[in-house]
PDB file of C-alpha atoms in Angstrom:
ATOM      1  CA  UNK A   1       6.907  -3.477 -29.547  1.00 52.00           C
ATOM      2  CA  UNK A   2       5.568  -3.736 -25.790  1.00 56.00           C
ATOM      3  CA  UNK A   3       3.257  -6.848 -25.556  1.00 62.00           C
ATOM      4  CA  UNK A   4      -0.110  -5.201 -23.960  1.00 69.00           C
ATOM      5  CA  UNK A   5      -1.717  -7.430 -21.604  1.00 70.00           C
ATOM      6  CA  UNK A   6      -6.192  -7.184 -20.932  1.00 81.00           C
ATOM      7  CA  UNK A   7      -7.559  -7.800 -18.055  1.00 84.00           C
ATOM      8  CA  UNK A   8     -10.393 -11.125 -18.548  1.00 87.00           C
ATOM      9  CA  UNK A   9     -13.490 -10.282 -19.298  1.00 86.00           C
ATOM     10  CA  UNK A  10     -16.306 -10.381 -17.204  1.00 88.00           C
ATOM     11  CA  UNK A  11     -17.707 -13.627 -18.526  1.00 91.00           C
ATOM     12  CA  UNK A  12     -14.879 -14.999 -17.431  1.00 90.00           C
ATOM     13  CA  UNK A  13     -15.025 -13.739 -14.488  1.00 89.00           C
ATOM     14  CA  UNK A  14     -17.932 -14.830 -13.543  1.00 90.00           C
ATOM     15  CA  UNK A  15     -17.773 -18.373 -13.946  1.00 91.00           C
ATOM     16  CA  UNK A  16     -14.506 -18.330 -12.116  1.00 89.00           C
ATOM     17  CA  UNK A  17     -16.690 -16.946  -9.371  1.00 88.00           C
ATOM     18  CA  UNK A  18     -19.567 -20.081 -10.040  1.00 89.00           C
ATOM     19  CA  UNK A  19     -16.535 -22.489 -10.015  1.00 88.00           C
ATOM     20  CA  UNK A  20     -15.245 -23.374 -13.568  1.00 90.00           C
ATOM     21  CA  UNK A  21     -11.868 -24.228 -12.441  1.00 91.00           C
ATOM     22  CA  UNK A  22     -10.518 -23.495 -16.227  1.00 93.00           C
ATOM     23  CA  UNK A  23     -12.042 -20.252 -15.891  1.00 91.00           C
ATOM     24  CA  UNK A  24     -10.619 -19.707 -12.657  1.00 90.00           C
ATOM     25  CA  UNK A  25      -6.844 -20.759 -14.088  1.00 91.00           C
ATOM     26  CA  UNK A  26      -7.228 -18.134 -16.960  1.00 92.00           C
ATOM     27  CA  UNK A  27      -8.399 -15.316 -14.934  1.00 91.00           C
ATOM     28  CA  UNK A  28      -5.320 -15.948 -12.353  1.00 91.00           C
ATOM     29  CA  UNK A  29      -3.460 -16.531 -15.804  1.00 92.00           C
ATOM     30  CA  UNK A  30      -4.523 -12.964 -17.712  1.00 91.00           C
ATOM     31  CA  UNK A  31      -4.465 -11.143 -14.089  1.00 91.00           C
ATOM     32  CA  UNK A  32      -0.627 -12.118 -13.639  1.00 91.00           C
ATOM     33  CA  UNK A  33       1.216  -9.649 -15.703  1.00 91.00           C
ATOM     34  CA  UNK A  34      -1.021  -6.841 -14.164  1.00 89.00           C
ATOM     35  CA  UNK A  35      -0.434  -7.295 -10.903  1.00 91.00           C
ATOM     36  CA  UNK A  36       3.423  -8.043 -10.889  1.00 90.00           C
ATOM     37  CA  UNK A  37       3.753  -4.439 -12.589  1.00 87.00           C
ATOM     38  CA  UNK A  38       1.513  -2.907 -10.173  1.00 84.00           C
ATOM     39  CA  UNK A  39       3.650  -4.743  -7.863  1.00 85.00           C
ATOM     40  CA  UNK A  40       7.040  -3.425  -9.148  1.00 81.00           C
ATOM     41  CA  UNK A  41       5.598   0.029  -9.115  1.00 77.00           C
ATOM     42  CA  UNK A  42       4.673   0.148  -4.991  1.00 76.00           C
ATOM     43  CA  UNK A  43       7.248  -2.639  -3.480  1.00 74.00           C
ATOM     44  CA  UNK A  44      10.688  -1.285  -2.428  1.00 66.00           C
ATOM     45  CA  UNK A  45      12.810  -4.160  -4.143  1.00 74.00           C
ATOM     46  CA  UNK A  46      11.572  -6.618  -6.757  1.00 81.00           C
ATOM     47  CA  UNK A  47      11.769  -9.577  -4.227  1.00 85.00           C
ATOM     48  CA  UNK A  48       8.984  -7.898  -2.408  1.00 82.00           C
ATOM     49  CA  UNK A  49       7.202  -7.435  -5.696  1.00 84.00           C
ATOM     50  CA  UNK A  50       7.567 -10.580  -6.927  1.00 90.00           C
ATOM     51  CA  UNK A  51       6.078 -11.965  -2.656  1.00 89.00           C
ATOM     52  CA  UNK A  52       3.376  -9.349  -2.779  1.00 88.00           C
ATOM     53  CA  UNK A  53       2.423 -10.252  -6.180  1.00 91.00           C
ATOM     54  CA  UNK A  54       2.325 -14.121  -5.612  1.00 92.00           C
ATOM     55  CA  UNK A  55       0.387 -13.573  -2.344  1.00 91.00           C
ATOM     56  CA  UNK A  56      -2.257 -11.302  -4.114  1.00 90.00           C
ATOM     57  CA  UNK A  57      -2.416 -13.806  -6.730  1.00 91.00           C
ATOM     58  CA  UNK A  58      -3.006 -16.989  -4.284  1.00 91.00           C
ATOM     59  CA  UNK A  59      -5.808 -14.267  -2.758  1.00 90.00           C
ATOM     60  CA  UNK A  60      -7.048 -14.135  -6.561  1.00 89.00           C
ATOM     61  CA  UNK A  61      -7.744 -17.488  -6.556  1.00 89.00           C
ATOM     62  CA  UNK A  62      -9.120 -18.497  -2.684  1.00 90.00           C
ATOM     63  CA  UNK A  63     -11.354 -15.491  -3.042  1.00 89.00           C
ATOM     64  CA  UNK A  64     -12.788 -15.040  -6.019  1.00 88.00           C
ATOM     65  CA  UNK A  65     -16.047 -15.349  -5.017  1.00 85.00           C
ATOM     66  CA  UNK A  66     -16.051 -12.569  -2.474  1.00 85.00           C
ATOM     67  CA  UNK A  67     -15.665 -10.089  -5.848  1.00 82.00           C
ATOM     68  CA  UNK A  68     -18.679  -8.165  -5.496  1.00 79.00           C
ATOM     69  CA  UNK A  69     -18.873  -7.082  -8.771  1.00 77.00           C
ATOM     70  CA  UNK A  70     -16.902  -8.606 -11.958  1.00 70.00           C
ATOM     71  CA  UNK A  71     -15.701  -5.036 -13.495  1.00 73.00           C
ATOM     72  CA  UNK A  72     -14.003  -4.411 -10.274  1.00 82.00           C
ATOM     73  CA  UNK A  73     -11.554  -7.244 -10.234  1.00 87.00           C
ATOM     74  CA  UNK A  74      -8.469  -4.834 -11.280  1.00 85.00           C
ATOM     75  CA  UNK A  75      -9.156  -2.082  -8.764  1.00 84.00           C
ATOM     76  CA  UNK A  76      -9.430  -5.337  -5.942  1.00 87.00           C
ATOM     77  CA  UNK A  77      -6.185  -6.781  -7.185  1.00 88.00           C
ATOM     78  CA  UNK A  78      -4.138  -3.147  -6.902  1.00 86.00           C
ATOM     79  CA  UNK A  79      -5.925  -2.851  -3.244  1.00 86.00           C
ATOM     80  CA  UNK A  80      -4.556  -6.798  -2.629  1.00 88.00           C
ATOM     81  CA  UNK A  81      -1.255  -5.868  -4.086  1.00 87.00           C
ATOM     82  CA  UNK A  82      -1.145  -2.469  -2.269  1.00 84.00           C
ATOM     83  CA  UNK A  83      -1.732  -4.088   1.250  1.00 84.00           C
ATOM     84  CA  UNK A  84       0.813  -6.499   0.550  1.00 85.00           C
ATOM     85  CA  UNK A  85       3.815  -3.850   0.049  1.00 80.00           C
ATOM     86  CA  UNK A  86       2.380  -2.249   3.187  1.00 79.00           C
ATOM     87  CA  UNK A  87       2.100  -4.883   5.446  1.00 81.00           C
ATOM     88  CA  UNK A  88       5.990  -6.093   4.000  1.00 76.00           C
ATOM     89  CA  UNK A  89       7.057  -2.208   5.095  1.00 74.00           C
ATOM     90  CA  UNK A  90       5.380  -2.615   8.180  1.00 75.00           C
ATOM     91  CA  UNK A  91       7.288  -6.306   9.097  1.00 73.00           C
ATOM     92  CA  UNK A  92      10.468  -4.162   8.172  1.00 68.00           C
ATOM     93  CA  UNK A  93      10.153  -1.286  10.153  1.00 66.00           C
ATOM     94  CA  UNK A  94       8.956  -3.363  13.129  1.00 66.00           C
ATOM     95  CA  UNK A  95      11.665  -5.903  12.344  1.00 64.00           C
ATOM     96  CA  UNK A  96      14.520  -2.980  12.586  1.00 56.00           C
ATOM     97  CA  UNK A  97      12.439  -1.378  15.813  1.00 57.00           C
ATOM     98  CA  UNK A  98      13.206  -4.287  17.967  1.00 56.00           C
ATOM     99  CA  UNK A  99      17.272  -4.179  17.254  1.00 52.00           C
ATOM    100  CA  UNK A 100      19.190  -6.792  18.997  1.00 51.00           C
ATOM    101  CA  UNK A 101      18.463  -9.247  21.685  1.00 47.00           C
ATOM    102  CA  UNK A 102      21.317  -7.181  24.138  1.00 45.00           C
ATOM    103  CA  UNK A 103      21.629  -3.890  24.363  1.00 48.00           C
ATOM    104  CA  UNK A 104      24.950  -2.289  24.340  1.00 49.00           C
ATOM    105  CA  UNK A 105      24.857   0.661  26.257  1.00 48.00           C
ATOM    106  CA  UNK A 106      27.528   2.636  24.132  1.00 50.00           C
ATOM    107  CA  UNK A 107      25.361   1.924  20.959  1.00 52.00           C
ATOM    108  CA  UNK A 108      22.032   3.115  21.646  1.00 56.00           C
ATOM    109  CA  UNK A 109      20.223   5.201  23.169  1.00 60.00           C
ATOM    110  CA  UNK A 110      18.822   5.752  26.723  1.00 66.00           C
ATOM    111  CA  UNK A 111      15.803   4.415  27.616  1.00 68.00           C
ATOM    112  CA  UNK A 112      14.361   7.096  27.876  1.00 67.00           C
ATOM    113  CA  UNK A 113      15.390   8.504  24.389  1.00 69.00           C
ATOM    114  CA  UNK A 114      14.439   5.258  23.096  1.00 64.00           C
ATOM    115  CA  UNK A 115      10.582   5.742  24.875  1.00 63.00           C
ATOM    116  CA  UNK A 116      10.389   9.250  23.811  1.00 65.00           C
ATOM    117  CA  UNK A 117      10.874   7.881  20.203  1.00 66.00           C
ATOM    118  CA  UNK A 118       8.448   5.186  20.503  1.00 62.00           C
ATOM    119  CA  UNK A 119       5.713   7.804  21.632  1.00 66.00           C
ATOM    120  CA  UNK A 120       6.520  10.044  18.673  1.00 70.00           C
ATOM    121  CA  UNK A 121       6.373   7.467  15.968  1.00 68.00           C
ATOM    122  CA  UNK A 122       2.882   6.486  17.516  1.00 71.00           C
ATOM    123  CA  UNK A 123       2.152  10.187  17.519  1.00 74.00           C
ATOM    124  CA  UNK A 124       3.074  10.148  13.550  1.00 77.00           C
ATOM    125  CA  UNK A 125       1.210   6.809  12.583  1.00 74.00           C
ATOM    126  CA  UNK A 126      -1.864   8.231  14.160  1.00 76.00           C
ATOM    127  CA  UNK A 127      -1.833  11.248  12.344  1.00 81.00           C
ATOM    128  CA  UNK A 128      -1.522   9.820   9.263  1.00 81.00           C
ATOM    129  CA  UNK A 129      -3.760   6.870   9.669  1.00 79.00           C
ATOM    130  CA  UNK A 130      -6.353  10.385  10.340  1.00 83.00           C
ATOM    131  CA  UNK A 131      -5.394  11.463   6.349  1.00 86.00           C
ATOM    132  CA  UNK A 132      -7.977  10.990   4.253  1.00 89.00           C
ATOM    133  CA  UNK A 133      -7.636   7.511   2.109  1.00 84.00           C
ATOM    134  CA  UNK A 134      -6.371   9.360  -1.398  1.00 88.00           C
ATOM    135  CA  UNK A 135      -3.652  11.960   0.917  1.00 88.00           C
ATOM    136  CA  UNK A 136      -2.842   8.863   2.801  1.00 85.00           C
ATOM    137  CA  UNK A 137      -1.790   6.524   0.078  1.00 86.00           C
ATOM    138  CA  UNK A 138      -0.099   9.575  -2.143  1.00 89.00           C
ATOM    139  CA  UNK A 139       2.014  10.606   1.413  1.00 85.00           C
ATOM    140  CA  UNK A 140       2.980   7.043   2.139  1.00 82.00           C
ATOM    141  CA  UNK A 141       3.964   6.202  -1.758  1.00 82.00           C
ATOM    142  CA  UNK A 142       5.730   9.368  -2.047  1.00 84.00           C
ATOM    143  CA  UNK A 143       7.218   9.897   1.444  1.00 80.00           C
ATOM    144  CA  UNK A 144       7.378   6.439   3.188  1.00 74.00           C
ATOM    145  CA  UNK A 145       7.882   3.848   0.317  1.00 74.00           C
ATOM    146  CA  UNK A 146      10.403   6.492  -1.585  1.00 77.00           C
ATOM    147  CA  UNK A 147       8.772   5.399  -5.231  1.00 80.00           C
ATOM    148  CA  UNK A 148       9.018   8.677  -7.516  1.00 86.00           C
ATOM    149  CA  UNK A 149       6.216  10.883  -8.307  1.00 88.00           C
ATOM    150  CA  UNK A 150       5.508   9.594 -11.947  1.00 89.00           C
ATOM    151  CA  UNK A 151       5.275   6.059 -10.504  1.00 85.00           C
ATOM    152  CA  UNK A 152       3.404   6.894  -7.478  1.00 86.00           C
ATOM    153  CA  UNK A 153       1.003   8.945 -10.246  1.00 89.00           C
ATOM    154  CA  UNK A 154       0.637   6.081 -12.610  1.00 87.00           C
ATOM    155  CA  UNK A 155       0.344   3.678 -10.144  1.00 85.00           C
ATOM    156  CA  UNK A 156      -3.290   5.512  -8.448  1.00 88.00           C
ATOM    157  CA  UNK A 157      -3.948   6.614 -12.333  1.00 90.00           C
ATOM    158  CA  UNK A 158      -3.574  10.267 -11.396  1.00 92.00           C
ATOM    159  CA  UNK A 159      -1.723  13.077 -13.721  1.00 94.00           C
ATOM    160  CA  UNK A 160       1.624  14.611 -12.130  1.00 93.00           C
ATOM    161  CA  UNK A 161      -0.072  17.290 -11.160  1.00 95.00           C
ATOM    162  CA  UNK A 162      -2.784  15.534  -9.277  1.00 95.00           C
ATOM    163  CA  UNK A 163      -0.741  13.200  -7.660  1.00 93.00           C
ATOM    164  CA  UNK A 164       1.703  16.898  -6.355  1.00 94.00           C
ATOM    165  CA  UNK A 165      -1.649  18.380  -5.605  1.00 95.00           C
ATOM    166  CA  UNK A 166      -2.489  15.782  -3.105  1.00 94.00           C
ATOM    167  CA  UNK A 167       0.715  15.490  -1.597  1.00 93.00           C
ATOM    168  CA  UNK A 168       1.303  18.746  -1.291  1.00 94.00           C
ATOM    169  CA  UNK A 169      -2.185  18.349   1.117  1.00 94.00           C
ATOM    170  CA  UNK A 170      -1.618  15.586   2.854  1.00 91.00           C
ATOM    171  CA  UNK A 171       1.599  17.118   4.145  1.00 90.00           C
ATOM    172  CA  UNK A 172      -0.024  20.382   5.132  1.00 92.00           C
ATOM    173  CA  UNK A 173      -2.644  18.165   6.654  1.00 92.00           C
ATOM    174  CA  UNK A 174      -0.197  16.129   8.562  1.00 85.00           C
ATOM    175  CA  UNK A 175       2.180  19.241   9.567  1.00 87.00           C
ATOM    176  CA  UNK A 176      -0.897  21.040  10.918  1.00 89.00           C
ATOM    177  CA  UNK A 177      -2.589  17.837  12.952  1.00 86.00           C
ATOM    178  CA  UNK A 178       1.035  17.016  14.200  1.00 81.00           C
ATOM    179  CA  UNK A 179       1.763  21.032  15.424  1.00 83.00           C
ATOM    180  CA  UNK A 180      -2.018  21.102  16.995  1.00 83.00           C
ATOM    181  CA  UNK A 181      -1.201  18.301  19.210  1.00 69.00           C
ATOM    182  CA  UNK A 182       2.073  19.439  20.146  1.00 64.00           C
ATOM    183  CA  UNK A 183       0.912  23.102  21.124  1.00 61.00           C
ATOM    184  CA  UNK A 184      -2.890  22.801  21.763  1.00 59.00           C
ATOM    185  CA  UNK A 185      -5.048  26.099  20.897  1.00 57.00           C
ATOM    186  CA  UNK A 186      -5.652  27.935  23.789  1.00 59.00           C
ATOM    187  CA  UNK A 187      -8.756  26.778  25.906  1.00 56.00           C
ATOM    188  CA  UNK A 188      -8.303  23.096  25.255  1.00 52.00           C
ATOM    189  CA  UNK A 189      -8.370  21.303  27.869  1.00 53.00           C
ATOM    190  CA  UNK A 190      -6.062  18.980  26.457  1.00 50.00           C
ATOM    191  CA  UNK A 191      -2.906  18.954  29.371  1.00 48.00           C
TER     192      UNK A 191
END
């Protein structure tokens, strides 16, 4: 039988948020096992989980007090947790963008190649920074992150079919904004 964990109760809560340092400990304590899973759901290897997860934790605890409201705390700790395994993709990508100290000229490509590359990657990132929030986090789950659909879906608390829906929109959305700005419609002024 799977052990099912609560989140604390808003009592709690709150006087971790006046400064009951018990309080605190328990809500950091009860808010663990929630927040590793969420972690293991969105992170792409369980040593990023288990980083995101401590991080978002040690958040948990500075920051309590910045909890607007005390039935929000697991919606703020998936947010945390989210922007954790984003930032950590982000260090990786940029960490693999900057390749090695000296070029070797047989390896990789021109400079040129290498600028046009850089300019369409920026090109991408803007347009789907421009996706709305819920296309956004669905296309970089799904398409970015490479989690499966029934995690990406239980991990926003979406149905299948929601969670295809979306997707399915975002990347009509981003095919469309990335094809206007290649070939703008006539009378732009756009060069």
């Amino acid at each position: 039988m799977k052990q099912r964990f609560t989140w604390p109760d808003d009592r709690l809560i709150k006087a971790a948020q006046d400064g009951d340092v018990t309080s605190l400990t328990t809500v950091v304590m009860e808010s663990q096992p929630h927040v590793r899973k969420f972690a293991l759901s969105l992170c792409s290897s369980p040593q990023d989980a288990e980083d995101a997860a401590q991080e978002a934790l040690i958040i948990l605890y500075r920051k309590i007090g910045s909890l607007r409201a005390t039935g929000a705390l697991a919606s703020w700790m998936f947010r945390i947790v989210r922007n954790e395994c984003l930032r950590q993709v982000r260090l990786l990508v940029s960490r693999t963008d900057d390749g090695p100290d000296v070029p070797d000229a047989s390896a990789g490509p021109s400079a040129e190649e290498a600028v046009l590359r850089g300019l369409e990657a920026e090109r991408i990132a803007a347009a789907v920074s421009a996706l709305p929030r819920d296309q956004r986090q669905v296309l970089i789950m799904r398409d970015v992150q490479g989690l499966p659909g029934k995690a990406v879906a239980d991990a926003l608390g979406l149905s299948t079919a929601a969670m295809k829906s979306r997707l399915h929109r975002a990347r009509a959305t981003l095919r469309l904004s990335l094809a206007q700005a290649t070939h703008p419609p006539a009378g732009d002024p756009r060069p």
